[in-house]
């Protein structure tokens, strides 16, 4: 009863005054950070390669590696760890300070103005809840950038709402959008890792689309007018949509060819996830596609994930996959100009635009916690949906 009251409060759909708001936004501490450079470790990175690209001298790089090695095994450098440094005013090839944030807020700090020795410093990481509500007057990407919200959400939402909304054709301007996400930050305001979208709402053509995302290892749930309609997952989180479905000039062959899917540009090693539940019917090498996985979702719908660098452990013909399961990693195998995921949807053997078609999904099981997250997000964004809207389906 309480849940239903939260979901259905109000006689008509009402939105709060549109504004950008931070739920918890601690002020950055005093001090200058303009000369501080930062790099978040990605798959394949080494300390030497990162500092070399930054123009740091080989001698200084070696000194830094030796000092850090006293307290940390650099061969275990992991994506998501953060390297920050400042350079000498007299010689930008020389470091003044270097820190490596590894895990649980532990910073390995080197001060090059003193005898070089690695110091372990506990740094407080703050998890901040952010929210934005606005009316679209242009591309969603631009609206997010103007509000210092993660631009990657534009790609994420296009993938998660595919099959219901075509972001290129359906958004005409005037649509109301609300977002809630979480981000981890250092005391100086530095954002760590990938922000996590937990709720999105889009009001379009008289319908209310709401996306509720729980833990990263679970698929998101899409509600239309208050009713659950889809479990879905992004094939690659935070990637850039680099090529769309249709006729194009092939980036390697240089001739016009039909592009039978969409491409997500991402670093080699970025996890690739199944967009829906199904059975792996192919896991191997395919001409042009390189390392490829095909998943049969039933009803004649098959999704294809190509140019992979590797398959996740246990992925082989006959493996059952659920939405959001890790099935492989982004690579550059096959006929490709750079690392990306080629994502394709085939219906009865024919390629179909993935932005317009998503896999047939198994019957949905909605938990009370999912409805509670939906109700809480509505309250947090000042939104209430009427029973008339919910009855539209």
CSV table of C-alpha atoms in Angstrom, one decimal:
chain,number,residue,atom,x,y,z
A,1,UNK,CA,0.0,0.0,0.0
A,2,UNK,CA,2.8,2.4,0.9
A,3,UNK,CA,4.6,1.6,-2.4
A,4,UNK,CA,1.4,2.2,-4.4
A,5,UNK,CA,0.8,5.5,-2.7
A,6,UNK,CA,4.3,6.6,-3.5
A,7,UNK,CA,3.9,5.6,-7.1
A,8,UNK,CA,0.5,7.1,-7.7
A,9,UNK,CA,0.5,10.3,-5.6
A,10,UNK,CA,-1.2,13.2,-7.4
A,11,UNK,CA,-4.2,13.5,-9.6
A,12,UNK,CA,-2.2,14.7,-12.6
A,13,UNK,CA,1.4,14.3,-13.7
A,14,UNK,CA,3.4,17.2,-12.3
A,15,UNK,CA,7.1,18.1,-12.6
A,16,UNK,CA,9.0,20.3,-10.2
A,17,UNK,CA,10.5,23.5,-11.5
A,18,UNK,CA,13.3,22.6,-13.8
A,19,UNK,CA,16.7,23.2,-12.4
A,20,UNK,CA,20.1,21.7,-11.9
A,21,UNK,CA,20.8,20.5,-8.4
A,22,UNK,CA,23.4,18.6,-6.5
A,23,UNK,CA,22.1,16.5,-3.7
A,24,UNK,CA,25.4,16.5,-1.9
A,25,UNK,CA,28.2,18.7,-3.2
A,26,UNK,CA,31.1,19.3,-0.8
A,27,UNK,CA,33.1,22.4,-1.5
A,28,UNK,CA,36.7,21.6,-2.8
A,29,UNK,CA,39.4,22.5,-0.3
A,30,UNK,CA,41.5,25.6,-0.7
A,31,UNK,CA,44.6,25.2,-2.8
A,32,UNK,CA,45.7,25.4,-6.3
A,33,UNK,CA,45.1,22.4,-8.6
A,34,UNK,CA,45.6,24.0,-12.0
A,35,UNK,CA,49.0,22.5,-12.5
A,36,UNK,CA,47.9,19.0,-11.5
A,37,UNK,CA,47.6,16.5,-14.3
A,38,UNK,CA,45.6,13.3,-13.9
A,39,UNK,CA,45.2,10.0,-15.8
A,40,UNK,CA,42.8,7.2,-15.0
A,41,UNK,CA,44.4,3.8,-15.7
A,42,UNK,CA,42.9,1.8,-18.6
A,43,UNK,CA,43.6,-1.7,-19.8
A,44,UNK,CA,47.2,-2.1,-21.1
A,45,UNK,CA,48.5,1.0,-19.3
A,46,UNK,CA,51.9,1.0,-17.5
A,47,UNK,CA,53.3,3.7,-15.2
A,48,UNK,CA,56.2,4.2,-17.7
A,49,UNK,CA,53.9,4.6,-20.7
A,50,UNK,CA,51.6,7.1,-18.9
A,51,UNK,CA,54.5,9.3,-17.8
A,52,UNK,CA,56.3,9.0,-21.1
A,53,UNK,CA,53.1,10.3,-23.0
A,54,UNK,CA,53.1,13.2,-20.5
A,55,UNK,CA,56.7,14.1,-21.5
A,56,UNK,CA,58.4,13.0,-18.3
A,57,UNK,CA,62.1,12.2,-18.7
A,58,UNK,CA,63.2,8.6,-18.6
A,59,UNK,CA,65.4,9.1,-15.6
A,60,UNK,CA,62.6,10.5,-13.6
A,61,UNK,CA,60.2,7.8,-14.7
A,62,UNK,CA,62.7,5.2,-13.5
A,63,UNK,CA,63.1,6.9,-10.1
A,64,UNK,CA,59.3,7.0,-9.7
A,65,UNK,CA,58.9,3.3,-10.6
A,66,UNK,CA,61.7,2.2,-8.2
A,67,UNK,CA,60.2,4.2,-5.3
A,68,UNK,CA,56.7,3.0,-5.8
A,69,UNK,CA,57.9,-0.6,-6.2
A,70,UNK,CA,59.0,-0.5,-2.5
A,71,UNK,CA,55.3,-0.5,-1.5
A,72,UNK,CA,53.3,-1.6,-4.5
A,73,UNK,CA,53.7,-4.1,-7.3
A,74,UNK,CA,53.3,-2.1,-10.5
A,75,UNK,CA,52.5,-5.2,-12.5
A,76,UNK,CA,49.1,-5.2,-10.7
A,77,UNK,CA,48.2,-1.7,-12.0
A,78,UNK,CA,44.4,-1.9,-12.6
A,79,UNK,CA,41.9,0.0,-14.7
A,80,UNK,CA,40.2,2.7,-12.6
A,81,UNK,CA,43.2,3.5,-10.4
A,82,UNK,CA,44.2,7.2,-10.7
A,83,UNK,CA,47.7,8.7,-11.3
A,84,UNK,CA,48.1,12.4,-10.6
A,85,UNK,CA,51.3,14.5,-10.9
A,86,UNK,CA,52.7,18.0,-11.1
A,87,UNK,CA,55.9,19.0,-12.8
A,88,UNK,CA,58.7,21.4,-12.1
A,89,UNK,CA,58.2,25.0,-13.1
A,90,UNK,CA,61.7,25.1,-14.5
A,91,UNK,CA,61.7,21.8,-16.3
A,92,UNK,CA,58.3,20.2,-17.3
A,93,UNK,CA,60.1,16.9,-17.9
A,94,UNK,CA,60.8,16.6,-14.2
A,95,UNK,CA,58.2,15.6,-11.6
A,96,UNK,CA,57.5,17.7,-8.5
A,97,UNK,CA,54.9,15.4,-7.0
A,98,UNK,CA,53.4,12.1,-8.0
A,99,UNK,CA,50.5,10.1,-6.5
A,100,UNK,CA,48.9,6.8,-7.3
A,101,UNK,CA,45.5,6.2,-5.8
A,102,UNK,CA,45.1,2.4,-5.7
A,103,UNK,CA,42.1,1.3,-3.6
A,104,UNK,CA,40.1,2.0,-0.5
A,105,UNK,CA,41.3,5.6,-0.6
A,106,UNK,CA,45.0,4.7,-0.3
A,107,UNK,CA,47.3,7.1,-2.1
A,108,UNK,CA,51.0,6.3,-2.8
A,109,UNK,CA,52.7,9.7,-2.7
A,110,UNK,CA,56.2,10.7,-4.0
A,111,UNK,CA,57.6,14.2,-3.2
A,112,UNK,CA,60.5,14.9,-5.5
A,113,UNK,CA,61.7,17.9,-3.5
A,114,UNK,CA,62.8,15.5,-0.7
A,115,UNK,CA,64.8,12.3,-0.6
A,116,UNK,CA,62.6,10.1,-2.7
A,117,UNK,CA,60.5,7.7,-0.6
A,118,UNK,CA,57.0,6.4,-1.1
A,119,UNK,CA,54.5,7.5,1.5
A,120,UNK,CA,51.1,5.8,2.1
A,121,UNK,CA,48.4,8.4,2.7
A,122,UNK,CA,44.7,7.6,3.4
A,123,UNK,CA,42.6,9.8,1.2
A,124,UNK,CA,38.9,10.2,1.9
A,125,UNK,CA,36.7,9.3,-1.1
A,126,UNK,CA,33.3,10.9,-1.0
A,127,UNK,CA,30.3,9.3,-2.9
A,128,UNK,CA,28.1,12.1,-4.1
A,129,UNK,CA,24.5,11.8,-5.4
A,130,UNK,CA,23.8,14.2,-8.3
A,131,UNK,CA,20.6,15.0,-10.1
A,132,UNK,CA,19.6,17.1,-13.1
A,133,UNK,CA,16.2,18.1,-14.5
A,134,UNK,CA,15.9,20.1,-17.7
A,135,UNK,CA,14.0,20.6,-21.0
A,136,UNK,CA,15.8,19.6,-24.2
A,137,UNK,CA,16.4,22.4,-26.7
A,138,UNK,CA,19.1,20.6,-28.6
A,139,UNK,CA,21.1,17.3,-28.6
A,140,UNK,CA,21.1,15.5,-25.3
A,141,UNK,CA,24.9,15.3,-25.4
A,142,UNK,CA,25.1,19.1,-25.4
A,143,UNK,CA,22.6,19.4,-22.6
A,144,UNK,CA,24.6,17.1,-20.4
A,145,UNK,CA,27.9,18.9,-21.2
A,146,UNK,CA,26.3,22.3,-20.3
A,147,UNK,CA,25.4,20.9,-16.9
A,148,UNK,CA,28.7,19.2,-16.2
A,149,UNK,CA,26.9,15.8,-16.3
A,150,UNK,CA,28.6,12.8,-17.9
A,151,UNK,CA,28.3,13.1,-21.7
A,152,UNK,CA,28.6,9.3,-21.8
A,153,UNK,CA,25.0,9.1,-20.5
A,154,UNK,CA,23.8,10.1,-23.9
A,155,UNK,CA,25.2,6.9,-25.4
A,156,UNK,CA,24.1,4.8,-22.4
A,157,UNK,CA,20.5,6.0,-22.7
A,158,UNK,CA,20.4,5.5,-26.4
A,159,UNK,CA,21.4,1.9,-25.9
A,160,UNK,CA,19.2,1.2,-22.9
A,161,UNK,CA,16.1,2.7,-24.4
A,162,UNK,CA,16.6,1.2,-27.9
A,163,UNK,CA,13.5,-0.5,-29.2
A,164,UNK,CA,11.3,2.2,-27.6
A,165,UNK,CA,13.0,5.5,-28.5
A,166,UNK,CA,15.2,6.4,-31.5
A,167,UNK,CA,17.2,9.3,-30.1
A,168,UNK,CA,18.1,10.6,-33.6
A,169,UNK,CA,14.5,10.8,-34.9
A,170,UNK,CA,12.1,10.9,-31.9
A,171,UNK,CA,13.7,13.8,-30.0
A,172,UNK,CA,12.4,17.1,-31.5
A,173,UNK,CA,13.1,19.4,-28.6
A,174,UNK,CA,10.9,20.3,-25.6
A,175,UNK,CA,11.2,16.9,-24.0
A,176,UNK,CA,11.6,16.8,-20.2
A,177,UNK,CA,14.5,14.8,-18.9
A,178,UNK,CA,15.6,14.0,-15.3
A,179,UNK,CA,18.7,12.1,-14.2
A,180,UNK,CA,20.1,10.8,-10.9
A,181,UNK,CA,23.6,9.4,-10.7
A,182,UNK,CA,26.4,8.7,-8.3
A,183,UNK,CA,30.0,9.7,-8.6
A,184,UNK,CA,33.1,9.1,-6.4
A,185,UNK,CA,35.2,12.2,-5.7
A,186,UNK,CA,38.4,13.2,-3.9
A,187,UNK,CA,38.4,16.1,-1.5
A,188,UNK,CA,39.8,18.3,-4.3
A,189,UNK,CA,36.8,17.5,-6.5
A,190,UNK,CA,38.6,15.0,-8.8
A,191,UNK,CA,36.1,12.5,-10.1
A,192,UNK,CA,37.2,8.8,-9.8
A,193,UNK,CA,36.0,6.1,-12.1
A,194,UNK,CA,32.9,6.0,-14.2
A,195,UNK,CA,29.8,7.8,-12.7
A,196,UNK,CA,26.9,5.4,-12.3
A,197,UNK,CA,23.4,6.2,-13.6
A,198,UNK,CA,20.7,5.1,-11.3
A,199,UNK,CA,17.6,6.7,-12.7
A,200,UNK,CA,16.5,8.5,-15.9
A,201,UNK,CA,13.2,9.8,-17.0
A,202,UNK,CA,12.1,11.0,-20.4
A,203,UNK,CA,8.7,12.5,-21.2
A,204,UNK,CA,8.0,11.9,-24.9
A,205,UNK,CA,4.8,12.2,-26.9
A,206,UNK,CA,2.5,11.8,-23.9
A,207,UNK,CA,4.4,8.8,-22.5
A,208,UNK,CA,6.7,8.6,-19.5
A,209,UNK,CA,9.8,6.4,-19.8
A,210,UNK,CA,11.7,5.7,-16.7
A,211,UNK,CA,14.9,3.7,-16.3
A,212,UNK,CA,15.9,2.3,-12.9
A,213,UNK,CA,19.4,0.8,-12.6
A,214,UNK,CA,20.6,-1.0,-9.5
A,215,UNK,CA,24.0,-2.5,-8.9
A,216,UNK,CA,26.3,-2.6,-12.0
A,217,UNK,CA,26.1,-6.4,-12.2
A,218,UNK,CA,22.4,-6.3,-12.6
A,219,UNK,CA,20.4,-5.3,-15.7
A,220,UNK,CA,18.4,-2.1,-15.7
A,221,UNK,CA,14.6,-2.0,-15.8
A,222,UNK,CA,12.7,0.2,-18.2
A,223,UNK,CA,9.2,1.4,-17.1
A,224,UNK,CA,6.7,2.9,-19.6
A,225,UNK,CA,3.9,4.8,-17.9
A,226,UNK,CA,4.7,3.1,-14.6
A,227,UNK,CA,4.7,-0.4,-16.0
A,228,UNK,CA,7.8,-2.6,-16.4
A,229,UNK,CA,8.4,-3.3,-20.1
A,230,UNK,CA,12.0,-4.4,-20.4
A,231,UNK,CA,15.2,-5.7,-18.8
A,232,UNK,CA,18.2,-4.3,-20.7
A,233,UNK,CA,21.9,-3.8,-20.5
A,234,UNK,CA,24.4,-1.7,-22.4
A,235,UNK,CA,26.8,-3.7,-24.6
A,236,UNK,CA,29.6,-1.4,-23.4
A,237,UNK,CA,29.3,1.0,-20.5
A,238,UNK,CA,30.4,4.6,-21.2
A,239,UNK,CA,31.6,4.0,-24.8
A,240,UNK,CA,31.2,6.4,-27.7
A,241,UNK,CA,28.9,5.6,-30.6
A,242,UNK,CA,31.3,5.9,-33.5
A,243,UNK,CA,29.4,4.4,-36.4
A,244,UNK,CA,25.7,3.8,-37.0
A,245,UNK,CA,23.7,1.3,-39.0
A,246,UNK,CA,23.5,1.9,-42.8
A,247,UNK,CA,25.5,2.6,-45.9
A,248,UNK,CA,28.9,4.1,-45.3
A,249,UNK,CA,32.5,4.3,-46.6
A,250,UNK,CA,34.4,1.4,-45.1
A,251,UNK,CA,37.2,2.8,-42.8
A,252,UNK,CA,39.7,0.2,-44.0
A,253,UNK,CA,38.6,-0.7,-47.5
A,254,UNK,CA,37.7,2.8,-48.5
A,255,UNK,CA,34.6,1.8,-50.5
A,256,UNK,CA,30.9,2.1,-49.9
A,257,UNK,CA,29.5,-0.8,-48.0
A,258,UNK,CA,26.5,-1.6,-45.9
A,259,UNK,CA,27.3,-1.3,-42.1
A,260,UNK,CA,25.1,-4.0,-40.5
A,261,UNK,CA,25.3,-2.8,-36.9
A,262,UNK,CA,26.6,0.0,-34.7
A,263,UNK,CA,30.1,0.5,-33.4
A,264,UNK,CA,31.1,1.6,-29.9
A,265,UNK,CA,34.6,3.0,-29.7
A,266,UNK,CA,36.3,2.0,-26.5
A,267,UNK,CA,39.7,0.9,-25.1
A,268,UNK,CA,41.0,-2.6,-25.7
A,269,UNK,CA,40.0,-4.7,-22.7
A,270,UNK,CA,36.8,-2.8,-21.9
A,271,UNK,CA,34.2,-5.3,-20.8
A,272,UNK,CA,31.4,-6.3,-23.3
A,273,UNK,CA,28.1,-7.4,-21.9
A,274,UNK,CA,25.1,-9.3,-23.2
A,275,UNK,CA,22.2,-6.9,-23.9
A,276,UNK,CA,19.6,-9.6,-23.1
A,277,UNK,CA,19.2,-13.2,-22.0
A,278,UNK,CA,19.9,-16.0,-24.4
A,279,UNK,CA,22.1,-18.9,-25.5
A,280,UNK,CA,25.5,-18.5,-27.1
A,281,UNK,CA,25.3,-20.1,-30.6
A,282,UNK,CA,28.7,-19.0,-31.9
A,283,UNK,CA,32.0,-18.1,-30.1
A,284,UNK,CA,34.9,-18.0,-32.5
A,285,UNK,CA,36.6,-16.2,-35.4
A,286,UNK,CA,34.6,-14.9,-38.3
A,287,UNK,CA,35.9,-13.4,-41.5
A,288,UNK,CA,35.9,-9.6,-41.2
A,289,UNK,CA,34.4,-9.7,-37.7
A,290,UNK,CA,37.4,-11.2,-36.0
A,291,UNK,CA,36.6,-12.8,-32.6
A,292,UNK,CA,32.8,-12.9,-32.5
A,293,UNK,CA,30.0,-14.0,-30.2
A,294,UNK,CA,26.4,-14.6,-31.4
A,295,UNK,CA,23.6,-15.0,-28.8
A,296,UNK,CA,20.2,-16.4,-29.7
A,297,UNK,CA,17.4,-14.7,-27.7
A,298,UNK,CA,14.6,-16.7,-29.2
A,299,UNK,CA,11.9,-15.5,-31.6
A,300,UNK,CA,14.4,-15.3,-34.4
A,301,UNK,CA,16.5,-12.6,-32.7
A,302,UNK,CA,20.3,-12.9,-32.5
A,303,UNK,CA,22.8,-10.4,-31.3
A,304,UNK,CA,26.4,-10.3,-32.5
A,305,UNK,CA,29.4,-8.9,-30.7
A,306,UNK,CA,32.5,-8.6,-32.9
A,307,UNK,CA,36.1,-7.4,-33.0
A,308,UNK,CA,36.6,-8.8,-29.5
A,309,UNK,CA,40.1,-9.2,-28.0
A,310,UNK,CA,39.1,-12.2,-25.9
A,311,UNK,CA,36.1,-14.2,-24.7
A,312,UNK,CA,35.2,-14.2,-21.0
A,313,UNK,CA,35.9,-17.4,-19.2
A,314,UNK,CA,33.2,-20.1,-19.8
A,315,UNK,CA,31.9,-18.4,-22.9
A,316,UNK,CA,31.4,-21.1,-25.6
A,317,UNK,CA,28.7,-22.5,-27.8
A,318,UNK,CA,25.8,-23.5,-25.7
A,319,UNK,CA,26.5,-21.2,-22.7
A,320,UNK,CA,23.4,-19.5,-21.3
A,321,UNK,CA,23.8,-15.8,-20.8
A,322,UNK,CA,21.7,-13.2,-18.9
A,323,UNK,CA,21.3,-9.5,-19.6
A,324,UNK,CA,24.4,-7.7,-18.4
A,325,UNK,CA,26.6,-10.9,-18.2
A,326,UNK,CA,30.3,-10.2,-19.1
A,327,UNK,CA,30.9,-12.1,-22.3
A,328,UNK,CA,34.2,-10.7,-23.6
A,329,UNK,CA,36.4,-7.6,-24.0
A,330,UNK,CA,36.6,-4.9,-26.6
A,331,UNK,CA,39.4,-5.5,-29.2
A,332,UNK,CA,40.6,-4.7,-32.7
A,333,UNK,CA,40.4,-8.1,-34.4
A,334,UNK,CA,39.1,-8.6,-37.9
A,335,UNK,CA,38.8,-5.9,-40.5
A,336,UNK,CA,38.8,-2.8,-38.3
A,337,UNK,CA,40.7,0.5,-38.1
A,338,UNK,CA,40.8,0.7,-34.3
A,339,UNK,CA,39.5,-0.8,-31.1
A,340,UNK,CA,35.7,-0.9,-31.0
A,341,UNK,CA,32.8,-3.2,-30.4
A,342,UNK,CA,30.6,-4.0,-33.4
A,343,UNK,CA,27.2,-4.7,-32.1
A,344,UNK,CA,24.6,-6.2,-34.4
A,345,UNK,CA,21.0,-7.4,-34.1
A,346,UNK,CA,19.8,-10.0,-36.6
A,347,UNK,CA,16.1,-10.9,-37.0
A,348,UNK,CA,15.4,-14.1,-38.9
A,349,UNK,CA,19.0,-13.9,-40.2
A,350,UNK,CA,18.7,-10.3,-41.5
A,351,UNK,CA,20.7,-7.4,-40.0
A,352,UNK,CA,18.4,-4.9,-38.3
A,353,UNK,CA,19.2,-1.4,-36.9
A,354,UNK,CA,20.1,-2.1,-33.2
A,355,UNK,CA,18.9,1.4,-32.2
A,356,UNK,CA,15.4,0.3,-33.4
A,357,UNK,CA,15.3,-3.3,-32.3
A,358,UNK,CA,16.4,-5.0,-29.1
A,359,UNK,CA,16.5,-8.7,-28.2
A,360,UNK,CA,13.3,-10.5,-27.2
A,361,UNK,CA,13.6,-10.8,-23.4
A,362,UNK,CA,12.4,-13.4,-20.9
A,363,UNK,CA,9.5,-12.8,-18.6
A,364,UNK,CA,10.3,-10.0,-16.1
A,365,UNK,CA,10.5,-10.5,-12.4
A,366,UNK,CA,10.1,-7.2,-10.6
A,367,UNK,CA,11.3,-7.1,-7.0
A,368,UNK,CA,9.8,-4.8,-4.3
A,369,UNK,CA,13.2,-3.1,-4.2
A,370,UNK,CA,12.9,-2.2,-7.8
A,371,UNK,CA,9.6,-0.4,-7.2
A,372,UNK,CA,11.0,1.3,-4.1
A,373,UNK,CA,13.9,2.6,-6.2
A,374,UNK,CA,11.5,4.0,-8.7
A,375,UNK,CA,9.3,5.6,-6.1
A,376,UNK,CA,12.3,7.1,-4.3
A,377,UNK,CA,13.7,8.6,-7.6
A,378,UNK,CA,10.4,10.1,-8.4
A,379,UNK,CA,10.2,11.8,-5.1
A,380,UNK,CA,13.8,13.0,-5.4
A,381,UNK,CA,13.1,14.6,-8.7
A,382,UNK,CA,9.8,16.1,-7.7
A,383,UNK,CA,7.7,14.0,-10.1
A,384,UNK,CA,4.4,12.2,-9.6
A,385,UNK,CA,2.6,10.2,-12.3
A,386,UNK,CA,-1.1,10.1,-12.6
A,387,UNK,CA,-3.2,7.0,-12.7
A,388,UNK,CA,-4.5,8.1,-16.2
A,389,UNK,CA,-0.9,8.0,-17.6
A,390,UNK,CA,-0.2,4.6,-16.0
A,391,UNK,CA,-3.4,3.1,-17.5
A,392,UNK,CA,-2.1,4.1,-21.0
A,393,UNK,CA,0.4,1.2,-20.9
